XYZ file of C-alpha atoms in Angstrom:
683
model
C -22.317 -74.333 88.845
C -23.136 -77.640 87.199
C -20.361 -80.091 86.425
C -20.417 -82.033 83.134
C -21.528 -85.222 84.863
C -24.322 -83.493 86.781
C -25.900 -81.966 83.720
C -29.088 -83.602 82.378
C -27.562 -84.835 79.108
C -30.762 -86.390 77.796
C -32.719 -83.184 78.245
C -29.906 -81.153 76.709
C -29.850 -83.387 73.620
C -33.623 -83.414 73.316
C -33.676 -79.619 73.377
C -31.649 -79.718 70.166
C -34.067 -82.243 68.665
C -37.056 -80.105 69.566
C -35.535 -76.946 68.096
C -34.576 -78.810 64.920
C -38.080 -80.204 64.463
C -39.846 -76.946 65.258
C -37.664 -74.605 63.199
C -37.702 -76.796 60.090
C -41.452 -77.313 60.386
C -42.054 -73.574 60.823
C -39.954 -72.810 57.737
C -41.354 -75.788 55.844
C -37.757 -76.228 54.723
C -34.536 -77.636 56.122
C -32.742 -80.716 57.406
C -33.900 -82.030 60.790
C -32.296 -85.483 60.582
C -28.636 -84.620 61.141
C -29.214 -82.287 64.129
C -31.440 -84.893 65.756
C -28.852 -87.600 65.117
C -25.846 -85.573 66.299
C -27.530 -84.077 69.368
C -25.559 -86.107 71.922
C -22.309 -85.441 70.054
C -23.105 -81.758 70.352
C -23.723 -82.151 74.073
C -20.412 -83.953 74.611
C -18.315 -81.416 72.715
C -20.008 -78.146 73.578
C -20.708 -78.790 77.263
C -17.573 -80.744 78.183
C -14.730 -79.691 75.907
C -15.266 -76.626 73.716
C -13.398 -73.560 74.981
C -15.403 -70.492 73.975
C -17.035 -67.391 75.373
C -20.583 -66.579 74.203
C -20.117 -63.024 75.526
C -17.145 -62.514 73.180
C -17.385 -64.670 70.064
C -14.135 -63.160 68.735
C -11.892 -63.954 71.694
C -8.711 -65.104 70.021
C -7.818 -68.287 71.902
C -11.261 -69.850 71.632
C -11.540 -73.285 70.085
C -12.768 -73.170 66.496
C -15.875 -75.180 65.601
C -16.780 -75.965 62.006
C -20.037 -77.572 60.892
C -18.819 -79.081 57.630
C -22.169 -80.810 57.059
C -23.686 -77.350 56.973
C -27.125 -78.433 55.770
C -27.740 -79.309 59.441
C -27.304 -75.635 60.333
C -30.025 -75.724 62.966
C -27.672 -77.845 65.088
C -25.118 -75.041 65.179
C -27.778 -72.391 65.766
C -29.181 -74.464 68.632
C -25.765 -74.834 70.240
C -25.143 -71.100 69.957
C -28.556 -70.190 71.351
C -28.489 -72.656 74.222
C -24.966 -71.806 75.376
C -25.723 -68.095 75.527
C -24.781 -66.391 72.263
C -26.806 -63.434 71.008
C -29.172 -65.536 68.934
C -32.702 -65.206 70.323
C -35.538 -67.659 69.864
C -37.195 -65.261 67.424
C -34.470 -66.164 64.937
C -35.474 -69.837 65.138
C -39.038 -68.869 64.311
C -37.547 -66.994 61.354
C -35.311 -69.896 60.238
C -34.395 -69.720 56.536
C -36.365 -66.496 56.079
C -35.286 -63.183 54.566
C -32.703 -61.263 56.638
C -32.714 -63.768 59.505
C -29.552 -64.690 61.393
C -30.451 -68.328 60.843
C -29.985 -68.821 57.099
C -30.274 -72.224 55.445
C -26.543 -72.823 55.748
C -24.194 -71.117 58.228
C -22.767 -67.874 56.866
C -19.592 -66.260 58.171
C -20.104 -62.696 59.342
C -23.864 -62.998 59.690
C -24.244 -64.871 62.981
C -21.994 -64.568 66.035
C -20.229 -67.866 66.639
C -20.266 -69.042 63.026
C -16.580 -69.438 62.178
C -16.897 -70.077 58.442
C -19.474 -70.427 55.682
C -20.369 -74.072 55.113
C -22.828 -75.987 52.994
C -20.884 -77.034 49.891
C -19.928 -80.387 51.372
C -16.310 -81.053 52.232
C -15.225 -77.443 52.215
C -15.834 -77.079 55.931
C -13.283 -79.740 56.748
C -10.931 -78.069 54.261
C -11.389 -74.776 56.137
C -10.819 -76.593 59.423
C -7.471 -77.886 58.171
C -6.494 -74.289 57.395
C -7.607 -73.155 60.860
C -5.646 -75.915 62.569
C -2.618 -75.079 60.429
C -2.872 -71.399 61.396
C -3.100 -72.323 65.084
C -0.060 -74.590 64.854
C 2.039 -71.988 63.030
C 1.057 -69.180 65.396
C 1.894 -71.395 68.372
C 5.286 -72.208 66.884
C 5.923 -68.547 66.136
C 4.720 -66.863 69.331
C 4.639 -69.354 72.202
C 7.575 -69.416 74.587
C 8.863 -72.129 76.875
C 7.360 -70.219 79.808
C 4.330 -68.726 78.046
C 1.710 -70.373 75.872
C -0.690 -67.800 74.428
C -1.808 -69.865 71.421
C -3.426 -73.075 72.570
C -6.735 -74.014 71.043
C -8.316 -76.866 69.112
C -10.201 -76.969 65.849
C -13.237 -79.243 65.933
C -15.251 -80.207 62.896
C -18.485 -82.135 62.467
C -18.731 -83.942 59.145
C -20.848 -86.594 57.469
C -20.808 -89.100 54.642
C -21.329 -86.364 52.056
C -18.205 -84.507 53.195
C -16.198 -87.718 52.958
C -17.502 -88.557 49.496
C -16.462 -85.170 48.153
C -12.914 -85.299 46.805
C -11.806 -82.219 48.713
C -11.911 -84.232 51.939
C -9.146 -86.436 50.572
C -7.006 -83.451 49.582
C -7.423 -81.618 52.874
C -7.250 -84.574 55.248
C -4.206 -86.044 53.497
C -2.394 -82.739 54.019
C -3.496 -82.554 57.672
C -2.118 -86.031 58.330
C 1.164 -85.237 56.606
C 1.623 -82.089 58.695
C 0.534 -83.867 61.898
C -2.029 -81.255 62.854
C -2.777 -82.924 66.164
C -5.117 -80.201 67.411
C -7.599 -80.955 64.639
C -10.404 -83.250 65.809
C -13.160 -84.382 63.449
C -16.331 -86.087 64.611
C -17.868 -88.212 61.869
C -21.648 -88.592 61.838
C -21.713 -92.164 60.527
C -25.449 -92.573 59.976
C -25.232 -94.358 56.625
C -27.867 -92.139 54.985
C -27.816 -89.510 52.262
C -30.582 -87.981 50.176
C -30.860 -90.980 47.867
C -31.057 -93.511 50.695
C -28.596 -95.899 52.316
C -25.090 -94.959 51.243
C -23.791 -98.532 51.307
C -24.908 -98.856 47.686
C -22.561 -96.053 46.521
C -20.187 -95.376 49.444
C -18.562 -98.506 50.774
C -15.158 -97.122 51.766
C -13.400 -98.328 54.884
C -13.234 -94.805 56.245
C -11.190 -95.591 59.381
C -8.492 -97.319 57.318
C -8.520 -94.435 54.856
C -7.771 -91.938 57.608
C -5.209 -94.181 59.252
C -3.456 -94.264 55.873
C -3.396 -90.451 55.926
C -1.588 -90.586 59.249
C -4.568 -89.763 61.443
C -5.428 -91.167 64.839
C -8.784 -92.932 64.473
C -11.216 -93.724 67.276
C -13.579 -96.406 65.987
C -16.997 -97.652 66.959
C -18.142 -94.810 69.234
C -21.845 -94.804 70.078
C -22.818 -91.335 68.929
C -25.843 -91.342 71.232
C -23.764 -92.005 74.355
C -22.551 -88.651 75.654
C -19.997 -90.241 77.976
C -18.551 -92.363 75.151
C -18.160 -89.334 72.865
C -16.695 -87.358 75.766
C -14.079 -90.077 76.360
C -13.219 -90.235 72.659
C -12.612 -86.472 72.533
C -10.421 -86.699 75.649
C -8.423 -89.457 73.964
C -8.076 -87.363 70.799
C -6.624 -84.471 72.787
C -3.735 -86.695 73.842
C -2.815 -87.732 70.306
C 0.173 -86.456 68.341
C -1.900 -86.737 65.152
C -5.168 -85.289 63.887
C -8.062 -87.447 65.045
C -11.175 -88.825 63.385
C -13.821 -89.994 65.847
C -16.239 -92.371 64.118
C -19.638 -91.945 65.768
C -22.331 -94.423 64.792
C -25.657 -92.559 64.845
C -29.265 -92.823 63.739
C -30.427 -89.985 61.514
C -33.573 -88.360 62.895
C -33.038 -90.074 66.263
C -36.278 -90.062 68.252
C -38.722 -89.844 65.344
C -40.860 -93.002 65.621
C -41.388 -93.715 61.899
C -38.763 -91.613 60.116
C -35.621 -92.187 62.190
C -32.918 -94.106 60.344
C -34.202 -93.307 56.869
C -33.632 -90.688 54.199
C -37.085 -89.190 54.775
C -35.633 -87.475 57.844
C -32.740 -85.984 55.909
C -33.958 -82.931 54.052
C -37.635 -82.287 54.731
C -39.891 -81.315 57.645
C -41.074 -84.260 59.711
C -44.690 -83.096 59.664
C -46.984 -82.217 62.559
C -48.025 -85.804 63.224
C -44.457 -87.148 63.369
C -43.332 -84.223 65.507
C -46.109 -84.866 68.035
C -45.168 -88.540 68.126
C -41.491 -87.652 68.561
C -42.259 -85.364 71.484
C -44.061 -88.214 73.174
C -41.362 -90.739 72.352
C -38.517 -88.664 73.815
C -40.559 -87.316 76.699
C -40.370 -83.692 75.595
C -43.452 -82.214 77.231
C -43.046 -78.664 76.006
C -44.612 -76.658 73.230
C -42.979 -75.475 70.009
C -39.902 -73.294 70.617
C -40.211 -73.780 74.370
C -37.075 -74.595 76.367
C -37.355 -75.083 80.156
C -35.163 -73.058 82.498
C -33.296 -76.123 83.769
C -32.133 -76.903 80.225
C -30.925 -73.360 79.664
C -29.082 -73.564 82.980
C -27.424 -76.831 81.999
C -26.271 -75.444 78.649
C -25.247 -71.954 79.797
C -21.553 -71.392 78.983
C -21.311 -67.667 79.672
C -19.776 -67.870 83.144
C -17.324 -70.580 82.175
C -16.423 -68.766 78.966
C -15.889 -65.432 80.691
C -13.623 -67.147 83.213
C -11.612 -68.888 80.491
C -11.070 -65.633 78.622
C -10.134 -63.808 81.819
C -7.509 -66.439 82.601
C -6.113 -66.122 79.087
C -6.023 -62.335 79.432
C -3.937 -62.734 82.601
C -1.558 -65.021 80.741
C -1.306 -62.565 77.879
C -0.641 -59.670 80.255
C 2.256 -61.644 81.700
C 3.455 -62.453 78.195
C 3.276 -58.770 77.227
C 5.276 -57.763 80.281
C 8.095 -60.136 79.348
C 7.864 -60.194 75.558
C 6.589 -56.751 74.648
C 7.482 -56.644 70.950
C 6.094 -60.128 70.292
C 2.874 -59.246 72.134
C 2.433 -56.067 70.107
C 3.022 -57.946 66.860
C 0.622 -60.695 67.882
C -2.108 -58.199 68.779
C -1.681 -56.291 65.511
C -1.995 -59.400 63.433
C -4.923 -60.880 65.327
C -6.726 -57.546 64.929
C -6.217 -57.800 61.167
C -4.211 -54.585 61.061
C -1.450 -53.877 58.563
C 1.916 -52.590 59.849
C 2.077 -48.899 60.710
C 4.443 -48.279 57.804
C 2.319 -50.161 55.290
C 1.391 -47.181 53.095
C 5.020 -46.117 52.749
C 6.190 -49.685 52.164
C 3.555 -50.292 49.477
C 4.463 -47.041 47.734
C 8.135 -48.019 47.726
C 7.362 -51.458 46.261
C 5.504 -49.781 43.393
C 8.213 -47.135 42.972
C 10.947 -49.791 42.839
C 9.042 -51.692 40.157
C 8.661 -48.486 38.145
C 12.332 -47.594 38.363
C 13.656 -50.983 37.278
C 12.102 -50.787 33.794
C 12.155 -54.579 33.397
C 10.721 -56.626 30.563
C 9.937 -59.850 32.396
C 7.050 -62.283 32.838
C 4.496 -61.004 35.305
C 4.909 -64.249 37.288
C 8.518 -63.119 37.855
C 7.348 -59.568 38.559
C 5.019 -61.122 41.116
C 7.894 -62.912 42.816
C 9.881 -59.675 42.903
C 6.906 -57.971 44.527
C 6.549 -60.779 47.063
C 10.163 -60.151 48.087
C 9.203 -56.599 49.010
C 6.009 -57.682 50.732
C 7.773 -60.316 52.824
C 10.174 -57.692 54.164
C 7.206 -55.676 55.419
C 4.613 -58.324 56.319
C 5.775 -61.037 58.719
C 2.253 -62.476 58.478
C 2.683 -63.314 54.787
C 2.049 -67.048 54.351
C 2.586 -68.315 50.825
C 2.300 -71.632 49.077
C 1.692 -73.480 45.876
C -0.050 -76.613 44.657
C 3.170 -78.374 43.601
C 4.157 -75.655 41.115
C 6.379 -73.389 43.203
C 9.105 -73.242 40.557
C 6.547 -72.275 37.929
C 4.244 -70.030 39.965
C 7.222 -68.345 41.655
C 5.282 -68.007 44.906
C 8.339 -68.401 47.128
C 10.957 -65.807 48.028
C 14.593 -65.794 49.109
C 13.944 -65.860 52.850
C 10.889 -68.124 52.699
C 10.956 -71.206 54.894
C 9.016 -74.372 54.139
C 6.372 -75.560 56.611
C 7.133 -79.099 57.759
C 5.809 -81.511 60.341
C 7.936 -81.681 63.451
C 9.774 -84.955 63.672
C 10.604 -85.161 59.979
C 14.203 -86.219 59.544
C 15.194 -82.818 58.182
C 13.616 -81.117 61.194
C 14.721 -83.456 63.956
C 16.067 -80.602 66.071
C 12.932 -78.488 66.054
C 11.917 -76.975 69.388
C 8.192 -76.986 68.587
C 5.773 -79.855 68.960
C 3.421 -80.653 66.117
C 4.845 -78.501 63.357
C 7.988 -76.666 62.379
C 7.268 -73.011 61.739
C 7.532 -71.803 58.184
C 5.935 -69.249 55.886
C 5.637 -71.253 52.671
C 3.431 -74.310 52.303
C 3.914 -77.090 49.780
C 0.267 -78.003 49.301
C 1.016 -80.782 46.815
C -1.269 -81.369 43.849
C -4.327 -80.293 45.825
C -5.707 -77.109 44.237
C -9.171 -77.342 45.814
C -7.830 -78.373 49.211
C -5.273 -75.581 49.082
C -7.899 -72.952 48.315
C -10.222 -74.127 51.100
C -7.316 -74.214 53.557
C -6.368 -70.660 52.543
C -9.908 -69.585 53.387
C -9.635 -71.302 56.777
C -6.316 -69.596 57.506
C -7.770 -66.239 56.475
C -10.835 -66.415 58.729
C -8.811 -67.840 61.616
C -6.598 -64.764 61.663
C -2.922 -64.116 62.192
C -1.688 -64.653 58.637
C -2.269 -63.220 55.169
C -2.395 -66.414 53.102
C -1.910 -66.899 49.386
C -1.399 -69.904 47.168
C -0.636 -70.492 43.525
C -1.339 -72.831 40.647
C -1.841 -72.614 36.879
C -4.844 -70.552 35.808
C -6.489 -73.492 34.076
C -6.638 -75.290 37.435
C -8.677 -72.484 38.941
C -11.575 -74.672 37.824
C -10.581 -77.191 40.486
C -10.571 -74.388 43.068
C -13.610 -72.514 41.865
C -16.109 -73.372 44.580
C -13.610 -72.384 47.272
C -13.087 -69.083 45.451
C -16.836 -68.588 45.466
C -17.039 -69.284 49.204
C -14.153 -66.847 49.787
C -16.198 -64.229 47.946
C -19.282 -65.061 50.027
C -17.295 -64.638 53.235
C -15.245 -61.682 51.972
C -12.250 -63.470 53.452
C -8.838 -61.926 52.906
C -7.686 -64.805 50.698
C -5.312 -64.305 47.774
C -5.215 -66.767 44.885
C -2.310 -66.589 42.459
C -2.869 -68.037 38.975
C -0.047 -68.099 36.455
C 0.397 -69.298 32.872
C -2.600 -67.414 31.573
C -4.064 -67.806 28.077
C -2.525 -69.280 24.957
C 0.761 -67.722 26.062
C 1.345 -70.988 27.917
C 2.336 -72.402 24.537
C 3.311 -75.999 23.912
C 1.260 -77.579 26.702
C -1.758 -77.118 24.470
C -5.467 -76.472 24.963
C -5.813 -78.587 28.118
C -3.622 -76.062 29.909
C -4.407 -72.873 27.981
C -6.908 -70.765 29.865
C -9.382 -69.240 27.436
C -12.512 -68.720 29.518
C -11.085 -68.619 33.033
C -10.349 -64.921 33.505
C -13.806 -63.902 32.315
C -15.458 -66.495 34.529
C -13.550 -65.318 37.597
C -14.620 -61.733 36.926
C -18.224 -62.879 37.204
C -17.937 -63.868 40.882
C -19.303 -61.069 43.111
C -16.898 -59.694 45.752
C -13.890 -61.266 44.023
C -11.328 -58.849 42.590
C -9.594 -60.332 39.553
C -6.370 -58.674 38.401
C -4.572 -59.326 35.106
C -1.629 -56.901 35.125
C 0.354 -55.904 32.033
C 3.845 -55.433 33.475
C 5.939 -55.016 36.605
C 4.269 -51.833 37.839
C 0.718 -53.090 37.406
C 1.797 -56.314 39.137
C 3.105 -54.368 42.143
C -0.132 -52.369 42.355
C -2.217 -55.539 42.061
C -0.337 -57.205 44.912
C -0.387 -54.235 47.267
C -4.065 -53.664 46.557
C -4.839 -57.346 47.263
C -2.985 -57.184 50.585
C -4.930 -54.128 51.740
C -8.282 -55.306 50.366
C -10.871 -56.572 52.852
C -11.921 -59.438 50.637
C -10.514 -62.068 48.274
C -8.418 -61.387 45.187
C -7.196 -63.416 42.238
C -3.929 -62.372 40.608
C -3.418 -63.571 37.021
C 0.158 -63.679 35.741
C 1.893 -64.574 32.481
C 4.483 -67.172 31.683
C 6.016 -65.103 28.868
C 7.912 -61.820 29.174
C 5.828 -58.641 28.914
C 7.098 -55.247 27.802
C 7.415 -52.527 30.431
C 5.352 -49.381 29.797
C 6.394 -45.860 30.807
C 3.915 -43.980 33.015
C 3.648 -40.715 34.874
C 2.656 -40.440 38.524
C -1.015 -39.853 37.754
C -1.175 -42.972 35.616
C 0.482 -45.049 38.326
C -2.028 -43.774 40.875
C -4.894 -44.594 38.517
C -3.864 -48.259 38.158
C -5.564 -48.830 41.519
C -8.831 -47.685 39.917
C -8.857 -50.818 37.788
C -8.630 -49.074 34.426
C -6.849 -45.962 33.194
C -5.511 -44.201 30.123
C -2.049 -45.599 29.443
C -1.547 -43.763 26.147
C -3.719 -40.912 25.018
C -4.441 -39.301 21.686
C -1.952 -36.734 20.437
C -2.864 -33.055 20.736
C -3.605 -32.984 17.016
C -6.366 -35.589 17.266
C -7.303 -36.856 13.826
C -10.875 -36.761 12.660
C -11.138 -40.484 13.243
C -10.349 -41.854 16.669
C -10.843 -45.090 18.597
C -10.166 -46.565 22.042
C -8.192 -49.783 22.435
C -8.923 -51.550 25.755
C -6.525 -54.308 26.771
C -5.267 -56.343 29.720
C -2.183 -58.353 30.526
C 0.004 -59.429 27.629
C -2.283 -57.731 25.122
C -1.583 -54.215 26.441
C 1.703 -54.108 24.552
C -0.093 -55.238 21.408
C -2.463 -52.292 21.788
C 0.484 -49.921 22.300
C 2.130 -51.152 19.117
C -1.121 -50.869 17.161
C -1.294 -47.133 17.954
C 1.584 -46.375 15.581
C 0.137 -48.449 12.775
C -3.275 -46.830 13.203
C -1.719 -43.359 13.113
C -0.320 -44.149 9.676
C -3.905 -44.851 8.606
C -5.025 -41.460 9.927
C -6.630 -42.952 13.021
C -5.907 -41.687 16.539
C -5.962 -44.397 19.210
C -6.200 -44.155 22.974
C -4.957 -47.185 24.940
C -6.835 -48.040 28.100
C -5.199 -50.650 30.295
C -7.795 -52.372 32.440
C -6.056 -54.741 34.859
C -9.135 -55.134 37.098
C -12.584 -54.708 35.594
C -14.231 -55.358 38.978
C -12.625 -52.263 40.478
C -13.056 -50.095 37.386
C -16.782 -50.819 37.336
C -17.081 -49.413 40.873
C -15.498 -46.047 40.038
C -17.756 -43.023 39.819
C -19.440 -42.219 36.530
C -17.305 -39.145 35.921
C -14.063 -41.133 36.067
C -15.339 -44.000 33.936
C -16.611 -41.635 31.270
C -13.348 -39.729 31.329
C -11.491 -42.963 30.566
C -14.102 -44.294 28.141
C -15.889 -41.206 26.771
C -19.254 -41.698 25.181
C -19.457 -41.540 21.430
C -15.967 -42.934 20.811
C -15.878 -46.392 19.269
C -13.881 -49.078 21.057
C -12.001 -52.315 20.475
C -11.124 -54.687 23.341
C -8.102 -56.971 23.105
C -7.632 -59.988 25.352
C -6.460 -63.542 24.705
C -9.665 -65.015 26.027
C -13.376 -65.324 25.325
C -14.993 -62.225 23.904
C -18.507 -61.988 25.371
C -17.673 -60.162 28.608
C -16.019 -57.308 26.721
C -19.267 -56.344 25.015
C -20.301 -54.328 28.070
C -17.413 -51.959 27.303
C -17.369 -51.906 23.505
C -21.086 -52.472 22.798
C -22.456 -54.284 19.784
C -20.984 -51.618 17.535
C -17.456 -52.151 18.871
C -14.971 -54.914 18.208
C -13.183 -57.572 20.226
C -9.929 -59.261 19.337
C -10.192 -62.444 21.372
C -10.453 -66.206 21.143
C -13.681 -68.168 21.354
C -12.188 -71.564 20.621
C -9.742 -73.674 22.589
C -6.061 -73.258 21.854
C -3.467 -75.376 20.108
C -0.167 -76.968 21.046
C 2.628 -74.782 19.683
C 5.096 -72.112 20.816
C 3.380 -69.046 22.226
C 4.552 -66.744 19.455
C 3.095 -68.986 16.788
C -0.195 -69.232 18.664
C -0.636 -65.483 19.085
C -0.098 -65.041 15.365
C -2.372 -67.966 14.473
C -5.257 -66.653 16.571
C -4.980 -63.083 15.320
C -3.205 -61.347 18.172
C -1.154 -59.232 15.813
C -0.843 -55.539 15.086
C -2.269 -56.176 11.630
C -5.422 -57.784 12.998
C -5.958 -55.086 15.616
C -5.677 -52.424 12.911
C -8.013 -54.399 10.666
C -10.585 -54.740 13.458
C -10.382 -51.050 14.378
C -10.851 -49.971 10.779
C -13.820 -52.327 10.376
C -15.456 -50.840 13.492
C -14.951 -47.307 12.231
C -16.261 -48.217 8.783
C -19.425 -49.918 10.030
């Protein structure tokens, strides 16, 4: 077996360069410059430090690797292929093509060894912070003085683009504050972006910036010297802080005329330049050809199998001594809910139904969280500085803090004090990306809260969660004009509709305590991301029978039906959230006008739309005119009411005034609902 120092590092690095050139040229699309420039960094990390097993990409205690500068995806694919993952050379010839396992940017769940979806710059490092946080918390929760079953690093490659994006500030500031010392970032400092030399628009003193965050910084590393990068990583492993290793590199290293310039960044090098590069680096092999000695040098299967086997022995010993902890650890790392989950969820919903409370759904949410926390030890909450407003904490919640803080001086755990509630600070985007990282790492069911209007700050992380189908939960409170006096800057008019547009994302806007309990329990069990939208103001409780309660989980259901003596004229009122009670009150007024109204509560349009045709038509029968009521933009409701129906909504921004005055001003009144219904029937 080769030792790190006996391996032919130059050949190993040049294999990456060759694959990058050939795959991008074959696809006539891609980014060869970064993989060619970071080749030696890849050699140093993946052949000398990274703990992983190509034969089992899901082994729990593997190190996590995140390619935050995901446009250089061929670097990651090359590392996976060369070290022995199930990623054959045919996939490189199919780079960026339909249904390949080598898409333009790494995609979670598509390719073994890809830990998270990256490409939107900066989000990868945000995910990495979440992964490192999950590792630290699991270690604090499960490791014993005589048994360490959680012990892995999170490594991230990032570039100038990641550092220019604001999310890197949010995420890295939090990582420094929490002293996530098993997070190691390697910075590809090549000074080039698409527009050219970054010095004209990015002149930050990056090392000082990270030192100010509380990071350990290793400066001035030659990114093309494998031994120097190796030594820097070894130094980082001994730090009590997260580490940034600043690696000076040349983009497109090896290309005779394009190295060091932006022409190597995002376009094929061309046949002539590739031939010249092969000659310059001494790579005397054809396209997609890797010699056996290079494969042998890179092969990590034997080492990885041994590492996992040793961990399995340690875990067997842990299980023998700490049986209940081992069982709990295994359940959570397998992504399984507790054995009593179905009964516990049913009781949470039943308790909400029996209390008959008229409270804000943000408070109903907190009440539900209390029940969830008693059942789910993996529940990991948080808020972006609005805990007292979002109500995302619970009575027994414990704040996550860095070990060594004055208030935690007696902690028994290095690195971090265990907790189950995170104060993310005013970092909505960083929080959301970290939640995604925690979710894909495994071991916790993470959620975090902020005001609904700030979902805009988080939106791209929500989109990536939907792409990955990660089990992330995003809590958004203070929906609509019901926020009141804070005015239009904080009143969410378009946000709920825009969130419903994201594929794979389930968006709930419950009307009361029972719908809130169903929304939460559904989000916990769902194999994908959810957004939960809650009110600031109190909402009236609605009475339901057992069938109606069961049908809440279908996204939309009949909350109040027509009387047996249905009048000649009838209409359906569809509503969500705070407007459900308005629809219920309008029924009585419409009856006095000789109009029978059915109320359909639709807390989750995404789920309702996936029900079978028979159910949907039973709830919304054809031929019956409809009016939708929601304190938000109106366009999305046209798919339910049609052009012949009506929508009571708001297509302008709000105003600064008490909520009651605003609802009246913008027409969310019984009188206006009746007026709209009559106009629809008269048309």
